[in-house]
C-alpha cells in the first residue's frame, strides 16, 4: 500500500505573505492619513500680523501705512522698514491676474498684509489711504484685523470708510511694552501721507 504525503506549506506561505502585505499597506495608509504632529506645530516667525481687506468687486487702490515707535514707516513705497514688512501692494483689479506658463491665474481678493517680526516698545500708528478710486460707489468699507501671534490673540477688528481719492484715516494707535504686550489702544488721527492736510476723527 502506497502512502500519500500531502502538505499545505506552500498555501500557508502564500496566505501569510498576502496578510503581511495587507498589514504593511494598512500601516502606510494610516501614516499618510495622520500627518506627524511636527508639521502641525509650525511656529510663525512674527509678533503681529495686520490684514487689510476691502470688497473684491471694488476697483479701488487702498494702501496701508504703519509707523513704529522709532519712526520707521512701511507702505507701498517702502515695503520693508525696521522690523515691519508689507507682503503685497494690492492695486484693486489691476494686479488680480498673474501670468504663468500655464496661463493667467486670478487672485480676486483685495488684501494687503503687514507683518511685524519683532516689537519695539512704544506707539504704533496704523492708517489706511485711498490712493486711487475707479469704482463709482461712494463709500469703500475697509476692514482691518490686527492679530498678535505668539501667544495668539485678536487685538482689533475694525471697519472704516474711505470715500474719495486721497482720503486717509487712522484705524488705531496701539502701545506695546517691553514684553510685547499691548497696553493701550487709541484712535486719534495722525497723517502718515502728504496727500492732504491732517484732519481729526473718523
Coordinates of C-alpha atoms in Angstrom, one line a residue:
X1 CA 0.0 0.0 0.0
X2 CA 1.4 3.4 -1.2
X3 CA 1.5 6.3 1.3
X4 CA 0.2 9.7 0.1
X5 CA 2.1 12.6 1.7
X6 CA 0.1 15.8 1.4
X7 CA 1.2 19.2 2.8
X8 CA -0.3 22.7 2.9
X9 CA 3.0 24.5 3.4
X10 CA 3.0 26.4 0.1
X11 CA -0.6 27.6 0.6
X12 CA 0.2 28.7 4.1
X13 CA 3.3 30.7 2.8
X14 CA 1.2 32.5 0.2
X15 CA -1.5 33.2 2.7
X16 CA 1.0 34.6 5.3
X17 CA 2.8 36.8 2.7
X18 CA -0.6 38.2 1.5
X19 CA -1.6 39.0 5.0
X20 CA 1.8 40.7 5.6
X21 CA 1.3 42.8 2.5
X22 CA -2.1 43.9 3.6
X23 CA -0.8 44.8 7.1
X24 CA 2.0 46.9 5.5
X25 CA -0.4 48.7 3.2
X26 CA -2.7 49.4 6.1
X27 CA 0.1 50.9 8.2
X28 CA 1.3 53.0 5.3
X29 CA -2.2 54.4 4.7
X30 CA -2.6 55.2 8.4
X31 CA 0.6 57.2 8.4
X32 CA -0.4 59.1 5.3
X33 CA -3.9 59.9 6.7
X34 CA -2.4 61.2 10.0
X35 CA 0.5 63.6 9.3
X36 CA 3.1 64.0 12.0
X37 CA 2.5 66.5 14.8
X38 CA 5.7 68.2 13.9
X39 CA 4.1 69.5 10.7
X40 CA 1.2 71.0 12.6
X41 CA 3.3 72.8 15.1
X42 CA 5.0 75.2 12.7
X43 CA 5.6 78.4 14.6
X44 CA 5.1 81.6 12.7
X45 CA 8.1 84.0 13.0
X46 CA 6.1 87.1 13.7
X47 CA 4.8 89.0 16.6
X48 CA 1.9 90.8 14.9
X49 CA 0.0 90.4 11.6
X50 CA -2.2 93.1 10.2
X51 CA -4.6 92.2 7.4
X52 CA -6.4 94.9 5.5
X53 CA -9.3 94.0 3.1
X54 CA -11.9 95.7 1.0
X55 CA -14.7 94.3 -1.3
X56 CA -13.2 92.5 -4.3
X57 CA -15.8 94.0 -6.6
X58 CA -14.5 97.5 -6.0
X59 CA -11.7 98.5 -8.3
X60 CA -10.0 100.9 -5.8
X61 CA -6.4 101.0 -4.7
X62 CA -6.3 101.2 -0.9
X63 CA -2.9 101.4 0.8
X64 CA -2.0 100.6 4.4
X65 CA 0.6 102.6 6.3
X66 CA 2.3 101.5 9.6
X67 CA 4.6 103.7 11.7
X68 CA 6.6 102.2 14.6
X69 CA 7.9 104.0 17.7
X70 CA 11.3 104.5 16.1
X71 CA 9.8 106.5 13.2
X72 CA 10.1 103.6 10.6
X73 CA 7.3 103.7 8.1
X74 CA 6.2 100.8 5.9
X75 CA 3.9 101.3 2.9
X76 CA 3.7 100.6 -0.8
X77 CA 6.7 102.9 -1.4
X78 CA 8.8 101.3 1.3
X79 CA 7.7 97.7 1.7
X80 CA 10.3 96.8 4.4
X81 CA 11.4 99.1 7.2
X82 CA 12.7 98.3 10.6
X83 CA 11.0 95.1 11.8
X84 CA 7.9 95.6 9.6
X85 CA 7.2 94.1 6.1
X86 CA 4.4 94.6 3.6
X87 CA 3.9 91.4 1.6
X88 CA 1.8 92.8 -1.3
X89 CA 0.7 96.2 -2.7
X90 CA -2.8 95.4 -3.9
X91 CA -3.9 97.8 -6.7
X92 CA -7.5 96.7 -7.0
X93 CA -8.3 94.8 -10.2
X94 CA -5.1 95.9 -12.0
X95 CA -3.0 93.2 -10.4
X96 CA -5.6 90.5 -9.9
X97 CA -4.1 88.4 -12.8
X98 CA -0.7 86.8 -12.8
X99 CA 0.7 85.3 -16.0
X100 CA 2.2 81.8 -15.6
X101 CA 3.5 79.3 -18.1
X102 CA 0.1 77.5 -17.8
X103 CA -1.8 80.7 -18.5
X104 CA -3.3 83.6 -16.4
X105 CA -4.1 82.9 -12.7
X106 CA -6.6 85.1 -11.0
X107 CA -6.4 86.4 -7.4
X108 CA -9.6 88.4 -7.0
X109 CA -9.2 89.4 -3.3
X110 CA -8.4 92.9 -2.3
X111 CA -5.9 92.4 0.5
X112 CA -2.7 93.8 2.0
X113 CA -0.8 92.2 4.9
X114 CA 1.8 93.7 7.1
X115 CA 4.0 91.5 9.3
X116 CA 5.8 92.8 12.4
X117 CA 8.6 90.4 13.1
X118 CA 9.7 91.9 16.4
X119 CA 8.4 94.6 18.6
X120 CA 9.9 98.0 19.6
X121 CA 8.4 99.3 22.8
X122 CA 6.2 102.4 22.2
X123 CA 3.3 103.5 20.0
X124 CA 2.4 102.2 16.5
X125 CA 0.2 104.2 14.2
X126 CA -1.9 102.3 11.6
X127 CA -3.5 104.2 8.7
X128 CA -5.4 103.3 5.5
X129 CA -5.4 105.6 2.5
X130 CA -7.4 105.7 -0.8
X131 CA -4.5 106.1 -3.3
X132 CA -6.8 105.7 -6.3
X133 CA -10.5 105.3 -6.9
X134 CA -12.1 103.8 -10.0
X135 CA -15.4 102.3 -8.8
X136 CA -18.4 104.6 -8.8
X137 CA -19.6 103.5 -5.3
X138 CA -19.5 106.5 -2.9
X139 CA -18.0 104.5 0.0
X140 CA -15.3 101.8 0.3
X141 CA -15.5 99.9 3.5
X142 CA -12.0 98.8 4.6
X143 CA -11.8 96.1 7.3
X144 CA -8.6 95.8 9.4
X145 CA -7.7 92.8 11.5
X146 CA -4.8 93.1 14.0
X147 CA -3.6 89.7 15.4
X148 CA -0.9 89.0 18.0
X149 CA 0.7 85.7 17.1
X150 CA 2.8 84.4 20.0
X151 CA 0.7 83.8 22.0
X152 CA -2.3 84.2 19.6
X153 CA -5.0 86.8 20.3
X154 CA -7.0 89.2 18.3
X155 CA -6.2 92.8 19.2
X156 CA -8.6 94.6 16.9
X157 CA -11.2 94.1 14.2
X158 CA -12.4 97.4 12.8
X159 CA -14.1 98.7 9.6
X160 CA -13.5 102.3 8.4
X161 CA -14.9 104.0 5.3
X162 CA -12.9 105.7 2.6
X163 CA -14.9 108.0 0.3
X164 CA -12.6 109.8 -2.2
X165 CA -9.2 109.7 -3.7
X166 CA -6.6 110.9 -1.1
X167 CA -8.9 110.0 1.9
X168 CA -6.7 108.9 4.9
X169 CA -7.9 107.6 8.2
X170 CA -6.1 106.3 11.4
X171 CA -7.5 102.9 12.1
X172 CA -5.8 102.8 15.5
X173 CA -2.7 103.6 17.5
X174 CA -1.5 100.9 19.9
X175 CA 1.2 100.9 22.5
X176 CA 3.4 97.9 23.0
X177 CA 5.5 97.4 26.2
X178 CA 8.9 95.7 26.6
X179 CA 7.3 92.2 26.8
X180 CA 5.5 92.7 23.5
X181 CA 2.1 93.2 25.2
X182 CA -0.4 95.9 24.1
X183 CA -1.1 98.2 26.9
X184 CA -3.2 100.9 25.2
X185 CA -5.3 101.4 22.0
X186 CA -6.4 104.9 20.8
X187 CA -7.9 106.4 17.7
X188 CA -6.6 109.9 17.4
X189 CA -5.8 110.8 13.8
X190 CA -2.2 111.2 12.6
X191 CA -1.4 111.8 9.0
X192 CA 1.2 109.4 7.5
X193 CA 0.9 110.6 3.9
X194 CA 1.4 114.0 2.3
X195 CA -1.7 113.7 0.2
X196 CA -3.9 116.2 2.1
X197 CA -3.8 118.3 5.3
X198 CA -4.3 116.5 8.6
X199 CA -7.8 116.2 9.9
X200 CA -9.3 114.6 13.0
X201 CA -11.9 112.0 13.6
X202 CA -13.2 109.0 11.6

